[in-house]
Amino acid sequence: MQMRSDAVKKGLARAPHRSLLKADGLTDEELERPLVAVVSAQNEVIPGHLHLQQIADAVKAGVRMAGGTPLQINTIGVCDGIAMNHEGMHYSLVSREVIADSVECAIQGHQFDAMVLIPSCDKIVPGMLIAAARLNIPTMLVSGGPMLAGHDKCGHQTDLNTLFDAVGQVTAGTMTPEECAWLENTACPTCGSCSGMFTANSICCLAEALGLALPGNGTVPAVFSERIRLAKQTGMKVMELVEQGICALDILSVDAVYNGMVLDMAFGGSTNTMLHLTAIAQAAGCPVTMEDWDRVSAKTPNIVRIAPAGPLHIEDLNAVGGISAIMGELGRGGLLHGGALTCHGTVDEWVAAAPAADGEIVRTLDRAYSPIGGLKVMQGNLAPSCGVVKRSACAPEMYTHSGPARVFNSEEEACEAIFGGKIKPGDVVVIRYEGPAGGPGMREMLTPTSAICGMGLDKSVALITDGRFSGASKGPCIGHVSPEAAAGGPIALVEEGDIIDIDIEAGALNVRVSDDELARRRAAWQPPAPKYTSGVLSRYAKLVTSADKGAYLS
């Protein structure tokens, strides 16, 4: 069988190359087999990645059992939780592109025959999936799995977001510092990606629908032995793809992207998934638009509400069948493209074997929480291209809201006002110049959103930004506003006290300012000076596209 790796290991001219590979300890027998890259993002900073060497070792065992030669390489990762609310968050979304580039360089530079991707968290998963689309070789993904939820003294489940909310509660005087300290030591009890349907777990679940990960990838907890078995099965499965000649883009198709969008709306994932899946689709050659997202949302019932949209966590979804249970319900309802290929067969075959919805954690379509999806595209004179909101994590009484704009030109300014008690019921907090180019890096806003919730204002105060939100954010938080402020979008023209009208059901986001007045303000507006003039952030700001395009690099 002709292999890509023959370019580095076959023929007389490759004697020097073979010598280097033998310096790694490889035998002639191992060099005769397909070379499989095991691409790990293991590090000792991100709790979702702390244990990934164990996953990588299991993957390598699976590859060897199935007749391949695994070779491990590593890439970087940024923990969004640790990067939150300081300069470090500028680098999080940027790291997605660095990861994609690094994987592409390593695979192409050594001409691997196949690869298994091992991420867990936020930007690492989509970065690796973008690389998979670019490289188009036999590819599988297996994550490190979700963290178990913590529990408070009353037995209620807790998670990382519990701590962010607690900061607001302590500020408001409704929680003691001692109670906050107790939660600090218990809310994140194990390794793994943070335990709710936050960004990391959302995109790990979507990897199943996209077809590049085995069932269970998104939901089997990090500390379960089942996760190790899943990793071994992934290593064996990628060898099947090699033998069958099935490459990433045979799986990552237009139909697969559509199925991913449907699943996203059904479980109401992080708003970041719209950013990432849009970028993945672009890399795969099947781009999607905000109009496509809106059409999928309009016909996909929201049948799952995991934290922050509800009290339960990923481990609870796993206990009732995980993503297979959701796909089964969606597929039997005719909402999926059943002919789409996955790494383990067609979607129709998956649906036929999927467990029935339990009716509570995964509701049936006829008992859906909502007849439309958990994410909603917003448009209007404040967001001509788009804004996005996690509708399923917003209190119904805030589906419509009008209030005066409280305008801040950075997240830091907004947080100072929120913690200083300067935001009042009815206000609409506007945080701008935090978009892909203006940030740069489109910082997540979990600190201000959680402060608003913790201070009891989530049912009376809305937040709008050209930045983005953590998957843990809840409440009437509209992000990804495009065009962004740095590009001269209308969000740059909003003034303190302007009345902003929000209608989430209608998908409308408008400021009560006439077109003539907006034109006058635009004529007087001056673009801000770049915040960074050297390094990766400077390059990123010059190359990044807008949020509605997925914030990929042009």
mmCIF file of N, CA and C in Angstrom, residues 334-390:
data_model
loop_
_atom_site.group_PDB
_atom_site.id
_atom_site.type_symbol
_atom_site.label_atom_id
_atom_site.label_comp_id
_atom_site.label_asym_id
_atom_site.label_seq_id
_atom_site.Cartn_x
_atom_site.Cartn_y
_atom_site.Cartn_z
ATOM 1 N N GLY A 334 -36.395 13.235 11.962
ATOM 2 C CA GLY A 334 -36.132 13.691 10.602
ATOM 3 C C GLY A 334 -35.352 14.996 10.509
ATOM 4 N N LEU A 335 -34.615 15.349 11.559
ATOM 5 C CA LEU A 335 -33.932 16.641 11.589
ATOM 6 C C LEU A 335 -32.471 16.566 11.165
ATOM 7 N N LEU A 336 -31.945 15.364 10.895
ATOM 8 C CA LEU A 336 -30.549 15.210 10.537
ATOM 9 C C LEU A 336 -30.391 14.708 9.111
ATOM 10 N N HIS A 337 -29.218 14.935 8.532
ATOM 11 C CA HIS A 337 -28.866 14.340 7.246
ATOM 12 C C HIS A 337 -28.308 12.952 7.527
ATOM 13 N N GLY A 338 -29.140 11.952 7.394
ATOM 14 C CA GLY A 338 -28.796 10.599 7.811
ATOM 15 C C GLY A 338 -27.736 9.928 6.978
ATOM 16 N N GLY A 339 -27.521 10.391 5.762
ATOM 17 C CA GLY A 339 -26.521 9.766 4.909
ATOM 18 C C GLY A 339 -25.108 10.226 5.185
ATOM 19 N N ALA A 340 -24.953 11.222 6.060
ATOM 20 C CA ALA A 340 -23.616 11.735 6.362
ATOM 21 C C ALA A 340 -22.741 10.626 6.946
ATOM 22 N N LEU A 341 -21.494 10.586 6.511
ATOM 23 C CA LEU A 341 -20.553 9.572 6.975
ATOM 24 C C LEU A 341 -19.887 10.023 8.268
ATOM 25 N N THR A 342 -19.753 9.101 9.204
ATOM 26 C CA THR A 342 -18.953 9.340 10.400
ATOM 27 C C THR A 342 -17.835 8.314 10.443
ATOM 28 N N CYS A 343 -16.953 8.431 11.417
ATOM 29 C CA CYS A 343 -15.846 7.478 11.544
ATOM 30 C C CYS A 343 -16.333 6.078 11.912
ATOM 31 N N HIS A 344 -17.605 5.951 12.289
ATOM 32 C CA HIS A 344 -18.124 4.642 12.707
ATOM 33 C C HIS A 344 -19.370 4.241 11.922
ATOM 34 N N GLY A 345 -19.539 4.773 10.721
ATOM 35 C CA GLY A 345 -20.698 4.439 9.894
ATOM 36 C C GLY A 345 -21.465 5.684 9.516
ATOM 37 N N THR A 346 -22.679 5.500 9.024
ATOM 38 C CA THR A 346 -23.498 6.660 8.670
ATOM 39 C C THR A 346 -24.277 7.145 9.887
ATOM 40 N N VAL A 347 -24.783 8.366 9.779
ATOM 41 C CA VAL A 347 -25.624 8.911 10.853
ATOM 42 C C VAL A 347 -26.890 8.077 11.001
ATOM 43 N N ASP A 348 -27.450 7.603 9.890
ATOM 44 C CA ASP A 348 -28.640 6.745 9.972
ATOM 45 C C ASP A 348 -28.355 5.497 10.809
ATOM 46 N N GLU A 349 -27.185 4.877 10.604
ATOM 47 C CA GLU A 349 -26.816 3.690 11.384
ATOM 48 C C GLU A 349 -26.632 4.042 12.863
ATOM 49 N N TRP A 350 -26.072 5.198 13.117
ATOM 50 C CA TRP A 350 -25.898 5.669 14.495
ATOM 51 C C TRP A 350 -27.249 5.857 15.167
ATOM 52 N N VAL A 351 -28.154 6.525 14.458
ATOM 53 C CA VAL A 351 -29.489 6.794 14.996
ATOM 54 C C VAL A 351 -30.227 5.491 15.293
ATOM 55 N N ALA A 352 -30.102 4.520 14.401
ATOM 56 C CA ALA A 352 -30.810 3.242 14.584
ATOM 57 C C ALA A 352 -30.376 2.531 15.857
ATOM 58 N N ALA A 353 -29.113 2.723 16.253
ATOM 59 C CA ALA A 353 -28.587 2.045 17.439
ATOM 60 C C ALA A 353 -28.635 2.922 18.695
ATOM 61 N N ALA A 354 -29.077 4.166 18.543
ATOM 62 C CA ALA A 354 -29.025 5.117 19.657
ATOM 63 C C ALA A 354 -30.113 4.824 20.687
ATOM 64 N N PRO A 355 -29.830 5.102 21.962
ATOM 65 C CA PRO A 355 -30.857 4.905 22.988
ATOM 66 C C PRO A 355 -31.977 5.932 22.854
ATOM 67 N N ALA A 356 -33.140 5.580 23.376
ATOM 68 C CA ALA A 356 -34.262 6.511 23.380
ATOM 69 C C ALA A 356 -33.986 7.646 24.358
ATOM 70 N N ALA A 357 -34.567 8.809 24.083
ATOM 71 C CA ALA A 357 -34.469 9.929 25.017
ATOM 72 C C ALA A 357 -35.116 9.542 26.340
ATOM 73 N N ASP A 358 -34.465 9.902 27.438
ATOM 74 C CA ASP A 358 -35.023 9.550 28.757
ATOM 75 C C ASP A 358 -36.243 10.390 29.103
ATOM 76 N N GLY A 359 -36.427 11.527 28.406
ATOM 77 C CA GLY A 359 -37.610 12.357 28.612
ATOM 78 C C GLY A 359 -37.418 13.498 29.592
ATOM 79 N N GLU A 360 -36.341 13.456 30.359
ATOM 80 C CA GLU A 360 -36.101 14.518 31.332
ATOM 81 C C GLU A 360 -34.809 15.264 31.016
ATOM 82 N N ILE A 361 -33.675 14.563 31.050
ATOM 83 C CA ILE A 361 -32.411 15.221 30.712
ATOM 84 C C ILE A 361 -32.346 15.459 29.212
ATOM 85 N N VAL A 362 -32.724 14.454 28.430
ATOM 86 C CA VAL A 362 -32.929 14.628 26.993
ATOM 87 C C VAL A 362 -34.422 14.505 26.750
ATOM 88 N N ARG A 363 -35.049 15.610 26.484
ATOM 89 C CA ARG A 363 -36.500 15.591 26.267
ATOM 90 C C ARG A 363 -36.823 15.079 24.868
ATOM 91 N N THR A 364 -38.027 14.581 24.728
ATOM 92 C CA THR A 364 -38.500 14.210 23.397
ATOM 93 C C THR A 364 -38.890 15.481 22.642
ATOM 94 N N LEU A 365 -38.915 15.380 21.321
ATOM 95 C CA LEU A 365 -39.197 16.562 20.503
ATOM 96 C C LEU A 365 -40.557 17.177 20.825
ATOM 97 N N ASP A 366 -41.529 16.332 21.163
ATOM 98 C CA ASP A 366 -42.864 16.872 21.441
ATOM 99 C C ASP A 366 -42.956 17.528 22.816
ATOM 100 N N ARG A 367 -41.909 17.367 23.648
ATOM 101 C CA ARG A 367 -41.876 18.024 24.955
ATOM 102 C C ARG A 367 -40.671 18.956 25.067
ATOM 103 N N ALA A 368 -40.240 19.495 23.951
ATOM 104 C CA ALA A 368 -39.050 20.351 23.937
ATOM 105 C C ALA A 368 -39.229 21.568 24.840
ATOM 106 N N TYR A 369 -38.113 22.041 25.369
ATOM 107 C CA TYR A 369 -38.149 23.281 26.142
ATOM 108 C C TYR A 369 -38.635 24.436 25.291
ATOM 109 N N SER A 370 -38.263 24.395 24.023
ATOM 110 C CA SER A 370 -38.620 25.451 23.085
ATOM 111 C C SER A 370 -38.662 24.855 21.692
ATOM 112 N N PRO A 371 -39.549 25.347 20.823
ATOM 113 C CA PRO A 371 -39.593 24.819 19.456
ATOM 114 C C PRO A 371 -38.442 25.311 18.593
ATOM 115 N N ILE A 372 -37.670 26.263 19.107
ATOM 116 C CA ILE A 372 -36.513 26.757 18.345
ATOM 117 C C ILE A 372 -35.244 26.545 19.164
ATOM 118 N N GLY A 373 -34.102 26.723 18.513
ATOM 119 C CA GLY A 373 -32.828 26.367 19.100
ATOM 120 C C GLY A 373 -32.403 27.201 20.294
ATOM 121 N N GLY A 374 -31.396 26.695 21.008
ATOM 122 C CA GLY A 374 -30.918 27.355 22.211
ATOM 123 C C GLY A 374 -30.077 28.578 21.941
ATOM 124 N N LEU A 375 -29.605 28.760 20.709
ATOM 125 C CA LEU A 375 -28.831 29.935 20.322
ATOM 126 C C LEU A 375 -29.633 30.742 19.312
ATOM 127 N N LYS A 376 -29.468 32.058 19.364
ATOM 128 C CA LYS A 376 -30.253 32.922 18.494
ATOM 129 C C LYS A 376 -29.383 33.990 17.852
ATOM 130 N N VAL A 377 -29.548 34.188 16.544
ATOM 131 C CA VAL A 377 -28.862 35.255 15.823
ATOM 132 C C VAL A 377 -29.666 36.538 15.980
ATOM 133 N N MET A 378 -28.982 37.627 16.290
ATOM 134 C CA MET A 378 -29.615 38.939 16.452
ATOM 135 C C MET A 378 -29.123 39.873 15.350
ATOM 136 N N GLN A 379 -30.021 40.712 14.851
ATOM 137 C CA GLN A 379 -29.650 41.712 13.855
ATOM 138 C C GLN A 379 -30.472 42.972 14.054
ATOM 139 N N GLY A 380 -29.994 44.068 13.497
ATOM 140 C CA GLY A 380 -30.686 45.341 13.611
ATOM 141 C C GLY A 380 -29.709 46.467 13.338
ATOM 142 N N ASN A 381 -30.138 47.715 13.600
ATOM 143 C CA ASN A 381 -29.236 48.822 13.263
ATOM 144 C C ASN A 381 -28.017 48.892 14.182
ATOM 145 N N LEU A 382 -28.035 48.155 15.308
ATOM 146 C CA LEU A 382 -26.866 48.074 16.172
ATOM 147 C C LEU A 382 -25.951 46.916 15.776
ATOM 148 N N ALA A 383 -26.495 45.944 15.060
ATOM 149 C CA ALA A 383 -25.727 44.767 14.636
ATOM 150 C C ALA A 383 -26.154 44.394 13.217
ATOM 151 N N PRO A 384 -25.748 45.172 12.219
ATOM 152 C CA PRO A 384 -26.183 44.900 10.846
ATOM 153 C C PRO A 384 -25.811 43.507 10.344
ATOM 154 N N SER A 385 -24.655 43.002 10.745
ATOM 155 C CA SER A 385 -24.240 41.665 10.309
ATOM 156 C C SER A 385 -24.736 40.595 11.269
ATOM 157 N N CYS A 386 -24.488 40.764 12.571
ATOM 158 C CA CYS A 386 -25.005 39.798 13.529
ATOM 159 C C CYS A 386 -24.644 40.175 14.954
ATOM 160 N N GLY A 387 -25.375 39.575 15.870
ATOM 161 C CA GLY A 387 -25.019 39.402 17.253
ATOM 162 C C GLY A 387 -25.527 38.014 17.601
ATOM 163 N N VAL A 388 -25.067 37.409 18.678
ATOM 164 C CA VAL A 388 -25.577 36.094 19.070
ATOM 165 C C VAL A 388 -25.857 36.074 20.563
ATOM 166 N N VAL A 389 -26.868 35.297 20.947
ATOM 167 C CA VAL A 389 -27.248 35.185 22.347
ATOM 168 C C VAL A 389 -27.595 33.730 22.653
ATOM 169 N N LYS A 390 -27.257 33.283 23.860
ATOM 170 C CA LYS A 390 -27.651 31.952 24.306
ATOM 171 C C LYS A 390 -29.053 32.074 24.893
#
